[in-house]
Amino acid sequence: MDTTNTTPSPNGHQTTPTRLTGSEILWATLVGEGVTEVFGYPGGAILPAYDALRKFPIRHILVRHEQGAAHMADGYARASGKVGVAIATSGPGATNLVTGIATAMLDSIPMVCVTGQVSSKVLGTDAFQEVDITGVTLPVTKHNFLVNRAEDLAPALRLAFQIAKSGRPGPVLVDITKDAQQATALFDFAAARPAPYRPHPMLKVEDSGLAHAAELIRGAKRPVILAGHGVLQSGAMEQLRTLAERAQIPVALTLLGLGGFPASHPLNLGMMGMHGEAWVNDAIQNADLLIACGMRFDDRVIGTPATYALKAKKIHIEVDPAEINKNIKVDVALVGDLAEVLEQLLPRISSKNQGGRDGSAWIKTIESSKGAVAVRDIKNLPDSGHLYAAHVMHDLWRITGGNAIVVTDVGQHQMWEAQYYHHEHPRTLITSGGLGTMGFALPAAIGAKIACPEKEVWVVAGDGGFQMTSPELATIVQEKLKINIAIINNGYLGMVRQWQEFFYDKNYESTPLVSPDFVKLADAHGIAGLAVRTRPDVETAVAQARSHNGAFLLNFLVEKEDSVYPMIPAGSGLHEMIRRPGKNPLIERSDD
Amino acid sequence: MLHTFVSYVEDKPGVLTRVASLFRRLNLNIISLTVGRSERPGLSRLTLVCEASAEAGHRIRASMFKLENVIDVDDIAGAPSVTRELALIKVAATKHTRSAIFELVEVFRARIVDLAPESLLIEMTGVESKIEGLIQVLTEGDNQILEICRSGKMTMRRGHHTSRVLRAMSQTAESDPEESASQVQQAQEGAVIQPE
């Protein structure tokens, strides 16, 4: 290829159509969409595309399993707000992406997955490594495409990017046959632009709705704002904060909303739901008004709809009309982009000085309900000789100043992280909330580090989930990434064990877990590591990991049968929490 | 209750799968589904009937709109509308029994579209109950029904009602972008969300 004439300019905005192969069109379109990094794994049906890759200014991160590619693209998108891109070949390469795509779908992450497909001549013949991946991924993608002509590639890819990031974001898969990659077509990036984005026709923010919402807020005695992932997705942090401060309304956060409102803010209650603190869930149950901002009343947040916040009027600000009245019936629905809706609502809200509501009595009530179990500061707890995961999270938070990007896996450690690591800034907690995908942390952290190389990135994973995707340690080494890894190792599939303890008569069936020596495993990859067994060693170990030049793994051998408290048993109401047991050495008093 | 959705979808491979898959996911049985070309090039029109709770209509419609290939969705609900179904019924008939069947066909305003030595093919258009009425009297008259083929329901609102979304879209093609944007905006005001 004559690179002087046909390579698209770095911004991809070619002015004159150029004849390129489908493979070149693929990369040129990605470049045009602003893609600088992709995560992938080559194979037969995607080989033409890989053959053309070196001509384009795109960094390819070779993963060790395609699930890792999808999680990396996901972590990349969560950390940066940009669209993450994963590449895989046909058949097993494509099916290996599926768990990662579903993870992104459930958490509304903008992602584009490109898969190779067998040649269009043999489509549907059970050819080698053929799988109907658009059929397989239909329910777990926002949309998908099968492209079998080179000339259709650029429009399909550009539309895929538009769909992935517009409205409620989500993953889009583009399946490209091998012959479409090999054929040539005229490439004109500008001409391949999709039709203007058509917003969901049922979006609806009416003056009457805004007025009703403002009136409910003005009259509320016990209001609570419920802030979710939509705050980050919409970039509505400022608007949310203004609303909370002006109307003096405390803010409870969903797991994916953490970071959307500063943890240190006096109006921040903390995380709600299954493992939220009791005062948060009690405040919600006793509220007379809930203002749901970019959250979807997930079952992990509401317990059971039958007893959820029965005294409260409900305002729901949400971008997806299909979420309105899905789990919880609401009184006012403002269906639109959160930041835009709040911008329209804020002029109607007045502060206390301007005759607005006085929230002090309600805030005082919540403060007093925190009582003896308030998790304030567990630094000064006497060393009981046990190492608890909470200690690790607390110290990690303290030492990193709450400024690191923490990428968690799924399970007990994930909840402890949410409880004890206090996130000040958006996009600093990356976690699989909706699908609850074990094995997410390590690859997602790689994606986050690629997206934000200047940021400190920590993996927090359990011994179970870490082993699901641990081969990606080699990817860290190959890409020379400075990622710190904290394994919360309790020798059990801890969250499942906890459920067995609470609900299955302590029948610990298939939850005890033998693991490799993780420090040796890291060492085999050329990654330094350290095992940590006692509380006093946590701080020095974390400091050592941070200062080490290169990736570092800490294997925290924590108390084996510790449980996450408080807990709402599945299907129970928010007021029916299992509280921390009295003799648990982790009981923190407000004066600690 | 029975919900009837009338929808315009892109005329492309796999679109019907996406619509059907949505109902599968919601665990809703599709009672009737008809699809065919519409008055708009490149768009198919479908009428879909399903059984779901009264309050489910809003979410089904909102979810259908989320499918990228779905252009418009109308929930007919209780609105004044015309619903028709087409049935082809093949009945065993000899020259001795034909005339009795002819009479029935006449009464039901159906048509005979094929006549063979041992069978008749009846074409009938009407509401569901009328088609079932004909089938019933044929059966009661000791006629052997050999085959029945029914199209499923097709529904159209009465009066001068065209989807405001579609109307705005057709204007978009002719007028300048800014004006049409506001027209689409106005059209979307027709899609009101009514919290219960």
PDB file of C-alpha atoms in Angstrom, chain A residues 207-417:
ATOM      1  CA  ASP A 207     -42.888  21.715  32.592  1.00  0.00           C
ATOM      2  CA  SER A 208     -45.698  20.248  34.637  1.00  0.00           C
ATOM      3  CA  GLY A 209     -43.463  17.354  35.688  1.00  0.00           C
ATOM      4  CA  LEU A 210     -40.630  19.696  36.662  1.00  0.00           C
ATOM      5  CA  ALA A 211     -43.067  21.874  38.591  1.00  0.00           C
ATOM      6  CA  HIS A 212     -44.516  18.845  40.359  1.00  0.00           C
ATOM      7  CA  ALA A 213     -41.028  17.611  41.246  1.00  0.00           C
ATOM      8  CA  ALA A 214     -40.005  21.024  42.572  1.00  0.00           C
ATOM      9  CA  GLU A 215     -43.167  21.212  44.642  1.00  0.00           C
ATOM     10  CA  LEU A 216     -42.547  17.758  46.132  1.00  0.00           C
ATOM     11  CA  ILE A 217     -38.964  18.751  46.987  1.00  0.00           C
ATOM     12  CA  ARG A 218     -40.104  22.016  48.557  1.00  0.00           C
ATOM     13  CA  GLY A 219     -42.679  20.260  50.729  1.00  0.00           C
ATOM     14  CA  ALA A 220     -40.566  17.258  51.718  1.00  0.00           C
ATOM     15  CA  LYS A 221     -39.722  16.748  55.380  1.00  0.00           C
ATOM     16  CA  ARG A 222     -37.583  13.632  54.952  1.00  0.00           C
ATOM     17  CA  PRO A 223     -36.188  13.545  51.400  1.00  0.00           C
ATOM     18  CA  VAL A 224     -33.329  11.354  50.172  1.00  0.00           C
ATOM     19  CA  ILE A 225     -31.557  11.549  46.804  1.00  0.00           C
ATOM     20  CA  LEU A 226     -30.745   8.157  45.320  1.00  0.00           C
ATOM     21  CA  ALA A 227     -27.776   8.621  42.993  1.00  0.00           C
ATOM     22  CA  GLY A 228     -26.768   5.909  40.544  1.00  0.00           C
ATOM     23  CA  HIS A 229     -24.494   5.141  37.638  1.00  0.00           C
ATOM     24  CA  GLY A 230     -26.379   7.675  35.507  1.00  0.00           C
ATOM     25  CA  VAL A 231     -24.674  10.470  37.451  1.00  0.00           C
ATOM     26  CA  LEU A 232     -21.322   9.344  36.039  1.00  0.00           C
ATOM     27  CA  GLN A 233     -22.675   8.388  32.613  1.00  0.00           C
ATOM     28  CA  SER A 234     -24.358  11.750  32.156  1.00  0.00           C
ATOM     29  CA  GLY A 235     -21.596  13.734  33.846  1.00  0.00           C
ATOM     30  CA  ALA A 236     -24.121  15.219  36.263  1.00  0.00           C
ATOM     31  CA  MET A 237     -21.833  15.436  39.314  1.00  0.00           C
ATOM     32  CA  GLU A 238     -22.033  19.231  39.570  1.00  0.00           C
ATOM     33  CA  GLN A 239     -25.781  19.377  39.067  1.00  0.00           C
ATOM     34  CA  LEU A 240     -26.333  16.624  41.629  1.00  0.00           C
ATOM     35  CA  ARG A 241     -24.172  18.390  44.147  1.00  0.00           C
ATOM     36  CA  THR A 242     -25.944  21.695  43.568  1.00  0.00           C
ATOM     37  CA  LEU A 243     -29.329  20.058  44.047  1.00  0.00           C
ATOM     38  CA  ALA A 244     -28.227  18.341  47.270  1.00  0.00           C
ATOM     39  CA  GLU A 245     -26.626  21.451  48.721  1.00  0.00           C
ATOM     40  CA  ARG A 246     -29.279  23.914  47.697  1.00  0.00           C
ATOM     41  CA  ALA A 247     -32.191  21.849  48.981  1.00  0.00           C
ATOM     42  CA  GLN A 248     -30.213  20.307  51.863  1.00  0.00           C
ATOM     43  CA  ILE A 249     -31.000  16.741  50.863  1.00  0.00           C
ATOM     44  CA  PRO A 250     -28.810  13.791  51.906  1.00  0.00           C
ATOM     45  CA  VAL A 251     -27.514  11.567  49.091  1.00  0.00           C
ATOM     46  CA  ALA A 252     -27.459   7.768  49.120  1.00  0.00           C
ATOM     47  CA  LEU A 253     -25.503   6.033  46.365  1.00  0.00           C
ATOM     48  CA  THR A 254     -25.834   2.779  44.502  1.00  0.00           C
ATOM     49  CA  LEU A 255     -22.711   0.621  44.111  1.00  0.00           C
ATOM     50  CA  LEU A 256     -22.131   1.950  40.595  1.00  0.00           C
ATOM     51  CA  GLY A 257     -22.950   5.482  41.716  1.00  0.00           C
ATOM     52  CA  LEU A 258     -20.030   5.586  44.179  1.00  0.00           C
ATOM     53  CA  GLY A 259     -17.746   8.451  43.243  1.00  0.00           C
ATOM     54  CA  GLY A 260     -20.600  10.427  41.703  1.00  0.00           C
ATOM     55  CA  PHE A 261     -20.887  12.426  44.910  1.00  0.00           C
ATOM     56  CA  PRO A 262     -17.829  13.030  47.109  1.00  0.00           C
ATOM     57  CA  ALA A 263     -17.567  10.548  49.969  1.00  0.00           C
ATOM     58  CA  SER A 264     -16.342  13.294  52.304  1.00  0.00           C
ATOM     59  CA  HIS A 265     -19.332  15.520  51.605  1.00  0.00           C
ATOM     60  CA  PRO A 266     -21.432  16.061  54.758  1.00  0.00           C
ATOM     61  CA  LEU A 267     -24.594  15.174  52.842  1.00  0.00           C
ATOM     62  CA  ASN A 268     -23.179  11.851  51.592  1.00  0.00           C
ATOM     63  CA  LEU A 269     -24.891   8.971  53.389  1.00  0.00           C
ATOM     64  CA  GLY A 270     -22.953   6.221  51.629  1.00  0.00           C
ATOM     65  CA  MET A 271     -24.034   3.120  49.763  1.00  0.00           C
ATOM     66  CA  MET A 272     -27.616   1.882  49.910  1.00  0.00           C
ATOM     67  CA  GLY A 273     -29.022  -1.583  49.446  1.00  0.00           C
ATOM     68  CA  MET A 274     -28.109  -5.148  50.318  1.00  0.00           C
ATOM     69  CA  HIS A 275     -24.807  -4.260  52.014  1.00  0.00           C
ATOM     70  CA  GLY A 276     -25.457  -0.595  52.641  1.00  0.00           C
ATOM     71  CA  GLU A 277     -25.146   0.748  56.156  1.00  0.00           C
ATOM     72  CA  ALA A 278     -28.279   0.515  58.285  1.00  0.00           C
ATOM     73  CA  TRP A 279     -28.739   4.265  58.611  1.00  0.00           C
ATOM     74  CA  VAL A 280     -28.786   4.629  54.828  1.00  0.00           C
ATOM     75  CA  ASN A 281     -31.457   1.990  54.336  1.00  0.00           C
ATOM     76  CA  ASP A 282     -33.409   3.239  57.372  1.00  0.00           C
ATOM     77  CA  ALA A 283     -33.344   6.768  55.964  1.00  0.00           C
ATOM     78  CA  ILE A 284     -34.783   5.435  52.704  1.00  0.00           C
ATOM     79  CA  GLN A 285     -37.474   3.415  54.476  1.00  0.00           C
ATOM     80  CA  ASN A 286     -38.486   6.444  56.557  1.00  0.00           C
ATOM     81  CA  ALA A 287     -38.225   9.002  53.775  1.00  0.00           C
ATOM     82  CA  ASP A 288     -41.252  10.936  52.567  1.00  0.00           C
ATOM     83  CA  LEU A 289     -39.589  11.710  49.214  1.00  0.00           C
ATOM     84  CA  LEU A 290     -37.080   9.808  47.093  1.00  0.00           C
ATOM     85  CA  ILE A 291     -35.385  11.578  44.198  1.00  0.00           C
ATOM     86  CA  ALA A 292     -33.903   8.810  42.048  1.00  0.00           C
ATOM     87  CA  CYS A 293     -31.188  10.172  39.774  1.00  0.00           C
ATOM     88  CA  GLY A 294     -29.858   7.815  37.076  1.00  0.00           C
ATOM     89  CA  MET A 295     -30.576   4.598  38.935  1.00  0.00           C
ATOM     90  CA  ARG A 296     -32.973   1.768  38.168  1.00  0.00           C
ATOM     91  CA  PHE A 297     -34.298   0.471  41.520  1.00  0.00           C
ATOM     92  CA  ASP A 298     -32.376  -2.773  41.064  1.00  0.00           C
ATOM     93  CA  ASP A 299     -33.388  -5.671  43.312  1.00  0.00           C
ATOM     94  CA  ARG A 300     -30.069  -5.415  45.184  1.00  0.00           C
ATOM     95  CA  VAL A 301     -31.043  -1.846  46.070  1.00  0.00           C
ATOM     96  CA  ILE A 302     -34.735  -2.187  46.953  1.00  0.00           C
ATOM     97  CA  GLY A 303     -34.774  -5.555  48.744  1.00  0.00           C
ATOM     98  CA  THR A 304     -38.399  -6.248  47.977  1.00  0.00           C
ATOM     99  CA  PRO A 305     -40.780  -3.828  46.230  1.00  0.00           C
ATOM    100  CA  ALA A 306     -43.567  -4.872  48.611  1.00  0.00           C
ATOM    101  CA  THR A 307     -42.078  -2.972  51.554  1.00  0.00           C
ATOM    102  CA  TYR A 308     -39.805  -0.468  49.804  1.00  0.00           C
ATOM    103  CA  ALA A 309     -40.071   3.122  51.036  1.00  0.00           C
ATOM    104  CA  LEU A 310     -43.836   2.918  51.368  1.00  0.00           C
ATOM    105  CA  LYS A 311     -44.139   6.389  52.930  1.00  0.00           C
ATOM    106  CA  ALA A 312     -42.225   8.110  50.160  1.00  0.00           C
ATOM    107  CA  LYS A 313     -43.366   9.930  47.065  1.00  0.00           C
ATOM    108  CA  LYS A 314     -40.940   9.125  44.277  1.00  0.00           C
ATOM    109  CA  ILE A 315     -39.375  11.239  41.551  1.00  0.00           C
ATOM    110  CA  HIS A 316     -37.511   9.249  38.902  1.00  0.00           C
ATOM    111  CA  ILE A 317     -35.025  11.014  36.619  1.00  0.00           C
ATOM    112  CA  GLU A 318     -33.874   8.449  34.087  1.00  0.00           C
ATOM    113  CA  VAL A 319     -32.738   8.286  30.470  1.00  0.00           C
ATOM    114  CA  ASP A 320     -34.366   4.944  29.657  1.00  0.00           C
ATOM    115  CA  PRO A 321     -38.189   5.098  29.448  1.00  0.00           C
ATOM    116  CA  ALA A 322     -38.376   1.319  29.889  1.00  0.00           C
ATOM    117  CA  GLU A 323     -37.080   1.719  33.454  1.00  0.00           C
ATOM    118  CA  ILE A 324     -39.993   3.910  34.542  1.00  0.00           C
ATOM    119  CA  ASN A 325     -42.363   1.995  36.833  1.00  0.00           C
ATOM    120  CA  LYS A 326     -40.458  -1.239  36.165  1.00  0.00           C
ATOM    121  CA  ASN A 327     -39.646  -2.266  39.709  1.00  0.00           C
ATOM    122  CA  ILE A 328     -41.030   0.660  41.716  1.00  0.00           C
ATOM    123  CA  LYS A 329     -44.016   2.802  40.821  1.00  0.00           C
ATOM    124  CA  VAL A 330     -43.107   6.479  40.823  1.00  0.00           C
ATOM    125  CA  ASP A 331     -45.112   9.671  41.177  1.00  0.00           C
ATOM    126  CA  VAL A 332     -43.139  11.895  38.821  1.00  0.00           C
ATOM    127  CA  ALA A 333     -41.085  10.602  35.887  1.00  0.00           C
ATOM    128  CA  LEU A 334     -38.632  12.980  34.226  1.00  0.00           C
ATOM    129  CA  VAL A 335     -37.312  10.942  31.321  1.00  0.00           C
ATOM    130  CA  GLY A 336     -34.175  12.399  29.807  1.00  0.00           C
ATOM    131  CA  ASP A 337     -30.466  12.919  30.223  1.00  0.00           C
ATOM    132  CA  LEU A 338     -29.825  13.422  33.934  1.00  0.00           C
ATOM    133  CA  ALA A 339     -27.576  16.477  33.667  1.00  0.00           C
ATOM    134  CA  GLU A 340     -30.024  18.189  31.305  1.00  0.00           C
ATOM    135  CA  VAL A 341     -33.046  17.402  33.459  1.00  0.00           C
ATOM    136  CA  LEU A 342     -31.300  18.629  36.617  1.00  0.00           C
ATOM    137  CA  GLU A 343     -30.318  21.829  34.770  1.00  0.00           C
ATOM    138  CA  GLN A 344     -33.990  22.395  34.087  1.00  0.00           C
ATOM    139  CA  LEU A 345     -35.043  21.477  37.602  1.00  0.00           C
ATOM    140  CA  LEU A 346     -32.463  23.518  39.523  1.00  0.00           C
ATOM    141  CA  PRO A 347     -33.882  27.006  38.752  1.00  0.00           C
ATOM    142  CA  ARG A 348     -37.066  25.857  40.436  1.00  0.00           C
ATOM    143  CA  ILE A 349     -35.287  24.879  43.650  1.00  0.00           C
ATOM    144  CA  SER A 350     -34.502  27.587  46.165  1.00  0.00           C
ATOM    145  CA  SER A 351     -32.100  27.440  49.075  1.00  0.00           C
ATOM    146  CA  LYS A 352     -33.076  27.863  52.698  1.00  0.00           C
ATOM    147  CA  ASN A 353     -31.994  31.506  52.645  1.00  0.00           C
ATOM    148  CA  GLN A 354     -34.310  32.132  49.709  1.00  0.00           C
ATOM    149  CA  GLY A 355     -37.263  30.546  51.471  1.00  0.00           C
ATOM    150  CA  GLY A 356     -36.488  26.977  50.439  1.00  0.00           C
ATOM    151  CA  ARG A 357     -36.707  23.975  52.686  1.00  0.00           C
ATOM    152  CA  ASP A 358     -34.763  23.582  55.916  1.00  0.00           C
ATOM    153  CA  GLY A 359     -33.201  20.139  55.930  1.00  0.00           C
ATOM    154  CA  SER A 360     -31.351  20.334  59.227  1.00  0.00           C
ATOM    155  CA  ALA A 361     -33.826  18.440  61.413  1.00  0.00           C
ATOM    156  CA  TRP A 362     -33.963  15.432  59.047  1.00  0.00           C
ATOM    157  CA  ILE A 363     -30.185  15.375  58.660  1.00  0.00           C
ATOM    158  CA  LYS A 364     -29.854  15.465  62.451  1.00  0.00           C
ATOM    159  CA  THR A 365     -32.243  12.519  62.732  1.00  0.00           C
ATOM    160  CA  ILE A 366     -30.142  10.492  60.302  1.00  0.00           C
ATOM    161  CA  GLU A 367     -26.928  11.469  62.092  1.00  0.00           C
ATOM    162  CA  SER A 368     -28.301  10.257  65.404  1.00  0.00           C
ATOM    163  CA  SER A 369     -29.452   6.975  63.852  1.00  0.00           C
ATOM    164  CA  LYS A 370     -25.867   6.163  62.924  1.00  0.00           C
ATOM    165  CA  GLY A 371     -25.234   5.437  66.592  1.00  0.00           C
ATOM    166  CA  ALA A 372     -22.736   2.862  67.690  1.00  0.00           C
ATOM    167  CA  VAL A 373     -22.134   1.110  64.398  1.00  0.00           C
ATOM    168  CA  ALA A 374     -21.067   4.096  62.376  1.00  0.00           C
ATOM    169  CA  VAL A 375     -18.086   3.206  60.263  1.00  0.00           C
ATOM    170  CA  ARG A 376     -16.035   6.306  60.751  1.00  0.00           C
ATOM    171  CA  ASP A 377     -12.450   5.369  61.212  1.00  0.00           C
ATOM    172  CA  ILE A 378     -11.139   1.972  62.077  1.00  0.00           C
ATOM    173  CA  LYS A 379      -7.516   2.932  62.075  1.00  0.00           C
ATOM    174  CA  ASN A 380      -7.190   3.057  65.822  1.00  0.00           C
ATOM    175  CA  LEU A 381      -8.857  -0.238  66.584  1.00  0.00           C
ATOM    176  CA  PRO A 382      -6.667  -2.365  68.855  1.00  0.00           C
ATOM    177  CA  ASP A 383      -4.861  -5.105  66.971  1.00  0.00           C
ATOM    178  CA  SER A 384      -6.754  -8.280  67.821  1.00  0.00           C
ATOM    179  CA  GLY A 385      -4.187 -10.430  66.073  1.00  0.00           C
ATOM    180  CA  HIS A 386      -6.563 -10.962  63.163  1.00  0.00           C
ATOM    181  CA  LEU A 387      -6.283  -9.479  59.727  1.00  0.00           C
ATOM    182  CA  TYR A 388      -9.649  -8.422  58.343  1.00  0.00           C
ATOM    183  CA  ALA A 389     -10.386  -7.408  54.803  1.00  0.00           C
ATOM    184  CA  ALA A 390     -11.921  -4.217  56.151  1.00  0.00           C
ATOM    185  CA  HIS A 391      -8.517  -3.279  57.584  1.00  0.00           C
ATOM    186  CA  VAL A 392      -6.920  -3.753  54.202  1.00  0.00           C
ATOM    187  CA  MET A 393      -9.548  -1.625  52.444  1.00  0.00           C
ATOM    188  CA  HIS A 394      -9.361   1.040  55.084  1.00  0.00           C
ATOM    189  CA  ASP A 395      -5.581   1.266  54.967  1.00  0.00           C
ATOM    190  CA  LEU A 396      -5.557   1.201  51.189  1.00  0.00           C
ATOM    191  CA  TRP A 397      -7.991   4.111  51.185  1.00  0.00           C
ATOM    192  CA  ARG A 398      -5.979   6.004  53.770  1.00  0.00           C
ATOM    193  CA  ILE A 399      -2.631   5.525  52.037  1.00  0.00           C
ATOM    194  CA  THR A 400      -3.877   6.305  48.525  1.00  0.00           C
ATOM    195  CA  GLY A 401      -5.845   9.271  49.797  1.00  0.00           C
ATOM    196  CA  GLY A 402      -8.947   7.911  48.097  1.00  0.00           C
ATOM    197  CA  ASN A 403      -7.473   8.980  44.778  1.00  0.00           C
ATOM    198  CA  ALA A 404      -6.591   5.653  43.179  1.00  0.00           C
ATOM    199  CA  ILE A 405      -8.720   3.901  40.587  1.00  0.00           C
ATOM    200  CA  VAL A 406      -9.812   0.755  42.371  1.00  0.00           C
ATOM    201  CA  VAL A 407     -11.017  -2.077  40.168  1.00  0.00           C
ATOM    202  CA  THR A 408     -12.780  -4.796  42.098  1.00  0.00           C
ATOM    203  CA  ASP A 409     -13.852  -8.292  41.330  1.00  0.00           C
ATOM    204  CA  VAL A 410     -17.118  -9.680  42.642  1.00  0.00           C
ATOM    205  CA  GLY A 411     -17.871 -10.980  46.102  1.00  0.00           C
ATOM    206  CA  GLN A 412     -17.190 -10.077  49.715  1.00  0.00           C
ATOM    207  CA  HIS A 413     -14.102  -7.994  48.960  1.00  0.00           C
ATOM    208  CA  GLN A 414     -16.187  -5.961  46.508  1.00  0.00           C
ATOM    209  CA  MET A 415     -18.638  -5.018  49.249  1.00  0.00           C
ATOM    210  CA  TRP A 416     -15.870  -4.295  51.742  1.00  0.00           C
ATOM    211  CA  GLU A 417     -14.236  -2.074  49.181  1.00  0.00           C
TER     212      GLU A 417
END
